[in-house]
Amino acid sequence: MKKAIIISAFVLLFAGFFVQTDYSHAAEDTTPPWLETMWFKNHNIQYGEYLEVYMDIKDKSDISEIVLSFRSYEGVGVSHSKSLYPLKDIGEISPGARTFNVKVEGFLNGTYRLESVTLLDSKGNQVTYVIDDLGDERFAEIHSAPDITITGSDFSVGETDYMNVGLNSLAIRNPESVDAKGDLTIDMLTSDEPVYGGYLYFSTNEPTGVHTVKLFFKVDSEEYPGAAKTITIPIKGKLPNGVNTLTQIVICRDNGNKGYKRPMDSEEWTYVGDYTGPDSPPDITREISVSNSSADYTAPEILNIDFDHELQLPSTLNVDLTYLSEDDISRFYLGFTNGEDSIYTSEINVEKGGAEAKTVRLKVPVDSLLGNGGYTLNDIFIEDKHGNINRYFDTELDAICGNKELTFHSPYDVTYEGDLSNTEEVLNAVEEMKEGETAVLDAINETVVPKALFESIAGKDKTVVCTTDNTEWIFNGKDISQSAAKRVNVQTQLNQESGKQLGFDEDKKVLKIDFGNNGALPGKTQVRIHDSYISNAYSSGQGSLILTRIANNKMDVVDTDVQIEGDRAAVCFIKYGGKHTLSKKGVSLRKASILFKKKRTLTLIYNGKERKPSFTVRVGSDVLSKNEYKPRYEKNKKVGTAKLTVKSRVKKYTGSKTVTFIINPKKAAIAKITAGKKKITVRMKSKPSKLGASAYKIKYRVAGKKTG
């Protein structure tokens, strides 16, 4: 199984020394999502069945919409454009790697090509990837196999509904002198079909790279109902000074169908779909000369880069980068290869630009599952907030990097990688593994680990790692007995929720985890959890978290020292499934029970001394030792209501709990009662306490009445 291996980088501020910054109070997210990689798991789909799409999306915010745009290029005169929406029935999702199952509807029979991918996050940031323009190695799989074939479709619609607009000519007025602060006027001749609008793509060759600008235009169908159209497009300073080359034209019909015209390797245009114009290429203005632009299209420049060359996994790769960029950096990644597989880093936190060269230290989390071996730096990508890009390969890297080699030392000897859905293959591979070896299983599609797998590794030093969207479940046979083997669902739900609602003192977020309704697990299980809550805790300098299990309305602290490792994963050891939390602070003692001889209430007799009754403190199923809390008494010497406050002394608990108990005077014996005018005198046999009569109440009843 081919596996894309992703590692993520954090940019941290350099100011004389390297410091980690708390990003929990970061500015509003204005960075669009980043598509790390994607591919189709199936290419031949029966109409009404599901297309399986693997996508790895990086972003600071949740993803609210994904649009996959397809185009059919089979048949003369027919080119059907259709989009799929993987999040249609799901809603917002957190960023990460996952497989989407998208129902195929509204397609005609035939082969469709993935044309573009659009990602929109919850903050309104949007990015569109045009598949034909994706030359990065991380997109090699989708770039080489972007087609799907639909069969069994009963979807039918008039053929003319799928006709693209033919382009006969497109002339740009005054191409030699275009004012960037003015308008671009074009005269366009199309086939006699209604046109809604479209896009013009221009590129400019800057000394530091290629920049592409997209200009949108809209057509008034009432003013231009026929083939000839004059269109004015506001430039708004988007085009840079100098020569700009028209690289692509997209023409949209009002029903959503699009016609694409783009130059390929020759000076002539290649037509995608139907072309109803003359046999020779249309008359199209290719180049324009722009002036009066204030747009900055100077790409960032890397002056020097160095990094750790040996790394014990999982860990953080330190990368020292010196660069020059007037604008803030929005994207940065490194690419390494070992000749067969490639790994990439994706920049998460944005660093500032400026007139002077800057040096920063990148903190690159590295996955422990990479395996042992050497890699070589072969690609650097850097982009500023305006979209200016610079790339460094091969000999260009030699000029800025003295040593491009990197060696990983992994705790796992990975000898098999597979998909959990291929049950028979997985069981055979695990059975054949030697002790000390590891199998890594993709559990995104199929999340249930069969009982037979645990029976196969029970009692042996064989490790099985099941990877989901947000976790790695790590089972070692030495922790499992044959009798405990059972099926386990490794699907894990993560949500950041208010701590106060879950039993913590503060209203700050904690990470609520649902490890599934698995009950007792086959043995002690290591789970590595990835979430922004954990990475933010790591960035703010918190090295560990507290794991708490929630069961039967009780909160039991499982571990007070959950380590956050170099790849920003929290490493938990669990024995049960169900609901848990990860928190920066412990469970509140507000949830504690304070019991006096197994009872919640207590009444003592006054003896003139401080009363300090024995008690136990219980939180969930945990009984606290005396070293874990500090008691404080109030009003515990006199008759009345005394207070006991218990305050935590340890990390696993926070806050305090206060209860009360009663101090009564000794029982008194009455010697004589004398009735007077509107009064009663009660004499006791002996003085029962130092408090005298003031410690007692007299209860009486008047004859003929119920109370007195």
mmCIF file of N, CA and C in Angstrom, residues 231-307:
data_model
loop_
_atom_site.group_PDB
_atom_site.id
_atom_site.type_symbol
_atom_site.label_atom_id
_atom_site.label_comp_id
_atom_site.label_asym_id
_atom_site.label_seq_id
_atom_site.Cartn_x
_atom_site.Cartn_y
_atom_site.Cartn_z
ATOM 1 N N ILE A 231 -16.719 43.519 -23.259
ATOM 2 C CA ILE A 231 -16.770 43.336 -21.807
ATOM 3 C C ILE A 231 -15.688 44.195 -21.161
ATOM 4 N N THR A 232 -16.069 44.864 -20.079
ATOM 5 C CA THR A 232 -15.127 45.682 -19.312
ATOM 6 C C THR A 232 -14.853 45.001 -17.974
ATOM 7 N N ILE A 233 -13.561 44.785 -17.675
ATOM 8 C CA ILE A 233 -13.167 44.091 -16.455
ATOM 9 C C ILE A 233 -12.315 45.029 -15.600
ATOM 10 N N PRO A 234 -12.779 45.402 -14.410
ATOM 11 C CA PRO A 234 -11.930 46.217 -13.525
ATOM 12 C C PRO A 234 -10.685 45.432 -13.099
ATOM 13 N N ILE A 235 -9.507 46.027 -13.260
ATOM 14 C CA ILE A 235 -8.259 45.346 -12.903
ATOM 15 C C ILE A 235 -7.972 45.468 -11.413
ATOM 16 N N LYS A 236 -8.297 46.615 -10.839
ATOM 17 C CA LYS A 236 -8.120 46.861 -9.402
ATOM 18 C C LYS A 236 -6.687 46.628 -8.934
ATOM 19 N N GLY A 237 -5.733 46.946 -9.790
ATOM 20 C CA GLY A 237 -4.339 46.851 -9.400
ATOM 21 C C GLY A 237 -3.810 45.445 -9.263
ATOM 22 N N LYS A 238 -4.557 44.429 -9.734
ATOM 23 C CA LYS A 238 -4.131 43.043 -9.545
ATOM 24 C C LYS A 238 -2.987 42.645 -10.458
ATOM 25 N N LEU A 239 -2.920 43.231 -11.642
ATOM 26 C CA LEU A 239 -1.871 42.867 -12.592
ATOM 27 C C LEU A 239 -0.602 43.650 -12.292
ATOM 28 N N PRO A 240 0.553 43.002 -12.305
ATOM 29 C CA PRO A 240 1.812 43.703 -12.038
ATOM 30 C C PRO A 240 2.295 44.453 -13.273
ATOM 31 N N ASN A 241 3.236 45.366 -13.070
ATOM 32 C CA ASN A 241 3.838 46.073 -14.198
ATOM 33 C C ASN A 241 4.611 45.104 -15.084
ATOM 34 N N GLY A 242 4.672 45.444 -16.367
ATOM 35 C CA GLY A 242 5.421 44.612 -17.296
ATOM 36 C C GLY A 242 4.505 43.763 -18.160
ATOM 37 N N VAL A 243 5.105 42.789 -18.822
ATOM 38 C CA VAL A 243 4.362 41.931 -19.748
ATOM 39 C C VAL A 243 3.624 40.843 -18.977
ATOM 40 N N ASN A 244 2.307 40.743 -19.218
ATOM 41 C CA ASN A 244 1.474 39.698 -18.640
ATOM 42 C C ASN A 244 0.922 38.849 -19.779
ATOM 43 N N THR A 245 1.010 37.525 -19.639
ATOM 44 C CA THR A 245 0.609 36.606 -20.704
ATOM 45 C C THR A 245 -0.695 35.916 -20.342
ATOM 46 N N LEU A 246 -1.653 35.930 -21.272
ATOM 47 C CA LEU A 246 -2.923 35.237 -21.081
ATOM 48 C C LEU A 246 -2.679 33.731 -21.203
ATOM 49 N N THR A 247 -2.953 32.982 -20.128
ATOM 50 C CA THR A 247 -2.650 31.550 -20.118
ATOM 51 C C THR A 247 -3.886 30.664 -20.155
ATOM 52 N N GLN A 248 -5.043 31.202 -19.800
ATOM 53 C CA GLN A 248 -6.251 30.374 -19.817
ATOM 54 C C GLN A 248 -7.489 31.252 -19.860
ATOM 55 N N ILE A 249 -8.518 30.766 -20.569
ATOM 56 C CA ILE A 249 -9.815 31.434 -20.630
ATOM 57 C C ILE A 249 -10.868 30.424 -20.207
ATOM 58 N N VAL A 250 -11.732 30.823 -19.273
ATOM 59 C CA VAL A 250 -12.859 29.987 -18.854
ATOM 60 C C VAL A 250 -14.134 30.753 -19.151
ATOM 61 N N ILE A 251 -15.020 30.132 -19.917
ATOM 62 C CA ILE A 251 -16.294 30.760 -20.272
ATOM 63 C C ILE A 251 -17.419 29.929 -19.668
ATOM 64 N N CYS A 252 -18.314 30.573 -18.922
ATOM 65 C CA CYS A 252 -19.369 29.871 -18.195
ATOM 66 C C CYS A 252 -20.734 30.167 -18.800
ATOM 67 N N ARG A 253 -21.516 29.111 -18.991
ATOM 68 C CA ARG A 253 -22.916 29.287 -19.369
ATOM 69 C C ARG A 253 -23.747 29.477 -18.120
ATOM 70 N N ASP A 254 -24.972 29.958 -18.282
ATOM 71 C CA ASP A 254 -25.815 30.224 -17.118
ATOM 72 C C ASP A 254 -26.278 28.945 -16.422
ATOM 73 N N ASN A 255 -26.102 27.776 -17.056
ATOM 74 C CA ASN A 255 -26.457 26.513 -16.397
ATOM 75 C C ASN A 255 -25.265 25.876 -15.700
ATOM 76 N N GLY A 256 -24.124 26.577 -15.665
ATOM 77 C CA GLY A 256 -22.964 26.084 -14.941
ATOM 78 C C GLY A 256 -21.930 25.393 -15.792
ATOM 79 N N ASN A 257 -22.241 25.060 -17.060
ATOM 80 C CA ASN A 257 -21.248 24.415 -17.915
ATOM 81 C C ASN A 257 -20.164 25.412 -18.292
ATOM 82 N N LYS A 258 -18.938 24.917 -18.407
ATOM 83 C CA LYS A 258 -17.789 25.779 -18.642
ATOM 84 C C LYS A 258 -17.024 25.324 -19.873
ATOM 85 N N GLY A 259 -16.502 26.273 -20.602
ATOM 86 C CA GLY A 259 -15.591 25.993 -21.696
ATOM 87 C C GLY A 259 -14.204 26.469 -21.324
ATOM 88 N N TYR A 260 -13.184 25.617 -21.553
ATOM 89 C CA TYR A 260 -11.813 25.923 -21.150
ATOM 90 C C TYR A 260 -10.935 26.030 -22.382
ATOM 91 N N LYS A 261 -10.209 27.104 -22.478
ATOM 92 C CA LYS A 261 -9.247 27.294 -23.561
ATOM 93 C C LYS A 261 -7.909 27.639 -22.919
ATOM 94 N N ARG A 262 -6.892 26.848 -23.238
ATOM 95 C CA ARG A 262 -5.578 27.132 -22.644
ATOM 96 C C ARG A 262 -4.473 26.718 -23.608
ATOM 97 N N PRO A 263 -3.365 27.450 -23.628
ATOM 98 C CA PRO A 263 -2.234 27.046 -24.460
ATOM 99 C C PRO A 263 -1.465 25.933 -23.779
ATOM 100 N N MET A 264 -0.953 25.012 -24.564
ATOM 101 C CA MET A 264 -0.141 23.942 -23.995
ATOM 102 C C MET A 264 1.320 24.184 -24.350
ATOM 103 N N ASP A 265 1.910 23.308 -25.119
ATOM 104 C CA ASP A 265 3.337 23.424 -25.407
ATOM 105 C C ASP A 265 3.636 24.304 -26.613
ATOM 106 N N SER A 266 2.646 24.567 -27.438
ATOM 107 C CA SER A 266 2.881 25.356 -28.645
ATOM 108 C C SER A 266 2.249 26.729 -28.494
ATOM 109 N N GLU A 267 2.473 27.573 -29.490
ATOM 110 C CA GLU A 267 1.893 28.908 -29.455
ATOM 111 C C GLU A 267 0.408 28.872 -29.788
ATOM 112 N N GLU A 268 -0.049 27.775 -30.403
ATOM 113 C CA GLU A 268 -1.465 27.645 -30.704
ATOM 114 C C GLU A 268 -2.223 27.222 -29.457
ATOM 115 N N TRP A 269 -3.542 27.368 -29.534
ATOM 116 C CA TRP A 269 -4.384 27.021 -28.398
ATOM 117 C C TRP A 269 -4.908 25.604 -28.571
ATOM 118 N N THR A 270 -4.985 24.889 -27.449
ATOM 119 C CA THR A 270 -5.585 23.555 -27.451
ATOM 120 C C THR A 270 -6.980 23.685 -26.851
ATOM 121 N N TYR A 271 -7.961 23.080 -27.464
ATOM 122 C CA TYR A 271 -9.349 23.251 -27.040
ATOM 123 C C TYR A 271 -9.802 22.048 -26.236
ATOM 124 N N VAL A 272 -10.398 22.305 -25.105
ATOM 125 C CA VAL A 272 -10.937 21.253 -24.262
ATOM 126 C C VAL A 272 -12.445 21.260 -24.459
ATOM 127 N N GLY A 273 -13.009 20.145 -24.953
ATOM 128 C CA GLY A 273 -14.433 20.117 -25.237
ATOM 129 C C GLY A 273 -14.703 20.554 -26.665
ATOM 130 N N ASP A 274 -15.934 20.993 -26.899
ATOM 131 C CA ASP A 274 -16.354 21.347 -28.250
ATOM 132 C C ASP A 274 -15.792 22.704 -28.663
ATOM 133 N N TYR A 275 -15.481 22.827 -29.938
ATOM 134 C CA TYR A 275 -15.076 24.114 -30.497
ATOM 135 C C TYR A 275 -15.847 24.313 -31.785
ATOM 136 N N THR A 276 -16.690 25.337 -31.810
ATOM 137 C CA THR A 276 -17.575 25.535 -32.958
ATOM 138 C C THR A 276 -17.089 26.628 -33.898
ATOM 139 N N GLY A 277 -15.884 27.114 -33.663
ATOM 140 C CA GLY A 277 -15.357 28.185 -34.492
ATOM 141 C C GLY A 277 -14.713 27.661 -35.761
ATOM 142 N N PRO A 278 -13.932 28.491 -36.426
ATOM 143 C CA PRO A 278 -13.264 28.067 -37.659
ATOM 144 C C PRO A 278 -12.215 26.998 -37.383
ATOM 145 N N ASP A 279 -11.703 26.389 -38.461
ATOM 146 C CA ASP A 279 -10.738 25.306 -38.301
ATOM 147 C C ASP A 279 -9.430 25.806 -37.696
ATOM 148 N N SER A 280 -9.021 27.014 -38.054
ATOM 149 C CA SER A 280 -7.761 27.542 -37.542
ATOM 150 C C SER A 280 -7.973 28.113 -36.140
ATOM 151 N N PRO A 281 -6.895 28.245 -35.374
ATOM 152 C CA PRO A 281 -7.033 28.796 -34.024
ATOM 153 C C PRO A 281 -7.649 30.190 -34.057
ATOM 154 N N PRO A 282 -8.424 30.543 -33.040
ATOM 155 C CA PRO A 282 -9.067 31.854 -33.017
ATOM 156 C C PRO A 282 -8.053 32.974 -32.831
ATOM 157 N N ASP A 283 -8.487 34.171 -33.147
ATOM 158 C CA ASP A 283 -7.659 35.359 -32.980
ATOM 159 C C ASP A 283 -7.746 35.791 -31.516
ATOM 160 N N ILE A 284 -6.695 35.544 -30.747
ATOM 161 C CA ILE A 284 -6.703 35.846 -29.319
ATOM 162 C C ILE A 284 -5.460 36.653 -28.975
ATOM 163 N N THR A 285 -5.673 37.766 -28.290
ATOM 164 C CA THR A 285 -4.549 38.567 -27.824
ATOM 165 C C THR A 285 -3.844 37.811 -26.712
ATOM 166 N N ARG A 286 -2.546 37.573 -26.889
ATOM 167 C CA ARG A 286 -1.812 36.746 -25.937
ATOM 168 C C ARG A 286 -1.123 37.556 -24.849
ATOM 169 N N GLU A 287 -0.577 38.725 -25.183
ATOM 170 C CA GLU A 287 0.218 39.470 -24.221
ATOM 171 C C GLU A 287 -0.276 40.898 -24.095
ATOM 172 N N ILE A 288 -0.175 41.413 -22.870
ATOM 173 C CA ILE A 288 -0.491 42.813 -22.614
ATOM 174 C C ILE A 288 0.645 43.417 -21.803
ATOM 175 N N SER A 289 0.833 44.737 -21.959
ATOM 176 C CA SER A 289 1.875 45.445 -21.223
ATOM 177 C C SER A 289 1.205 46.354 -20.202
ATOM 178 N N VAL A 290 1.503 46.128 -18.909
ATOM 179 C CA VAL A 290 0.814 46.804 -17.817
ATOM 180 C C VAL A 290 1.730 47.832 -17.174
ATOM 181 N N SER A 291 1.146 48.979 -16.823
ATOM 182 C CA SER A 291 1.881 50.019 -16.102
ATOM 183 C C SER A 291 0.999 50.572 -14.988
ATOM 184 N N ASN A 292 1.608 51.435 -14.149
ATOM 185 C CA ASN A 292 0.890 52.109 -13.068
ATOM 186 C C ASN A 292 0.372 51.135 -12.011
ATOM 187 N N SER A 293 1.061 50.006 -11.826
ATOM 188 C CA SER A 293 0.633 49.024 -10.825
ATOM 189 C C SER A 293 1.467 49.160 -9.562
ATOM 190 N N SER A 294 0.791 49.043 -8.439
ATOM 191 C CA SER A 294 1.500 49.039 -7.156
ATOM 192 C C SER A 294 1.552 47.639 -6.560
ATOM 193 N N ALA A 295 1.107 46.656 -7.315
ATOM 194 C CA ALA A 295 1.099 45.272 -6.820
ATOM 195 C C ALA A 295 2.515 44.761 -6.611
ATOM 196 N N ASP A 296 2.705 44.070 -5.508
ATOM 197 C CA ASP A 296 4.022 43.502 -5.203
ATOM 198 C C ASP A 296 4.009 42.022 -5.550
ATOM 199 N N TYR A 297 4.815 41.625 -6.514
ATOM 200 C CA TYR A 297 4.889 40.225 -6.902
ATOM 201 C C TYR A 297 6.326 39.715 -6.801
ATOM 202 N N THR A 298 7.030 40.237 -5.808
ATOM 203 C CA THR A 298 8.387 39.755 -5.558
ATOM 204 C C THR A 298 8.316 38.595 -4.574
ATOM 205 N N ALA A 299 8.763 37.458 -4.998
ATOM 206 C CA ALA A 299 8.673 36.265 -4.159
ATOM 207 C C ALA A 299 9.739 36.287 -3.064
ATOM 208 N N PRO A 300 9.489 35.611 -1.944
ATOM 209 C CA PRO A 300 10.494 35.521 -0.880
ATOM 210 C C PRO A 300 11.760 34.820 -1.380
ATOM 211 N N GLU A 301 12.870 35.173 -0.778
ATOM 212 C CA GLU A 301 14.158 34.578 -1.166
ATOM 213 C C GLU A 301 14.798 33.907 0.044
ATOM 214 N N ILE A 302 15.207 32.659 -0.101
ATOM 215 C CA ILE A 302 15.895 31.935 0.971
ATOM 216 C C ILE A 302 17.397 32.148 0.815
ATOM 217 N N LEU A 303 18.033 32.603 1.881
ATOM 218 C CA LEU A 303 19.470 32.871 1.854
ATOM 219 C C LEU A 303 20.280 31.701 2.396
ATOM 220 N N ASN A 304 19.723 31.016 3.410
ATOM 221 C CA ASN A 304 20.452 29.879 3.988
ATOM 222 C C ASN A 304 19.477 29.014 4.777
ATOM 223 N N ILE A 305 19.756 27.706 4.802
ATOM 224 C CA ILE A 305 18.928 26.788 5.579
ATOM 225 C C ILE A 305 19.810 25.671 6.128
ATOM 226 N N ASP A 306 19.542 25.304 7.388
ATOM 227 C CA ASP A 306 20.245 24.194 8.013
ATOM 228 C C ASP A 306 19.275 23.510 8.964
ATOM 229 N N PHE A 307 19.525 22.236 9.282
ATOM 230 C CA PHE A 307 18.606 21.481 10.132
ATOM 231 C C PHE A 307 19.366 20.365 10.828
#
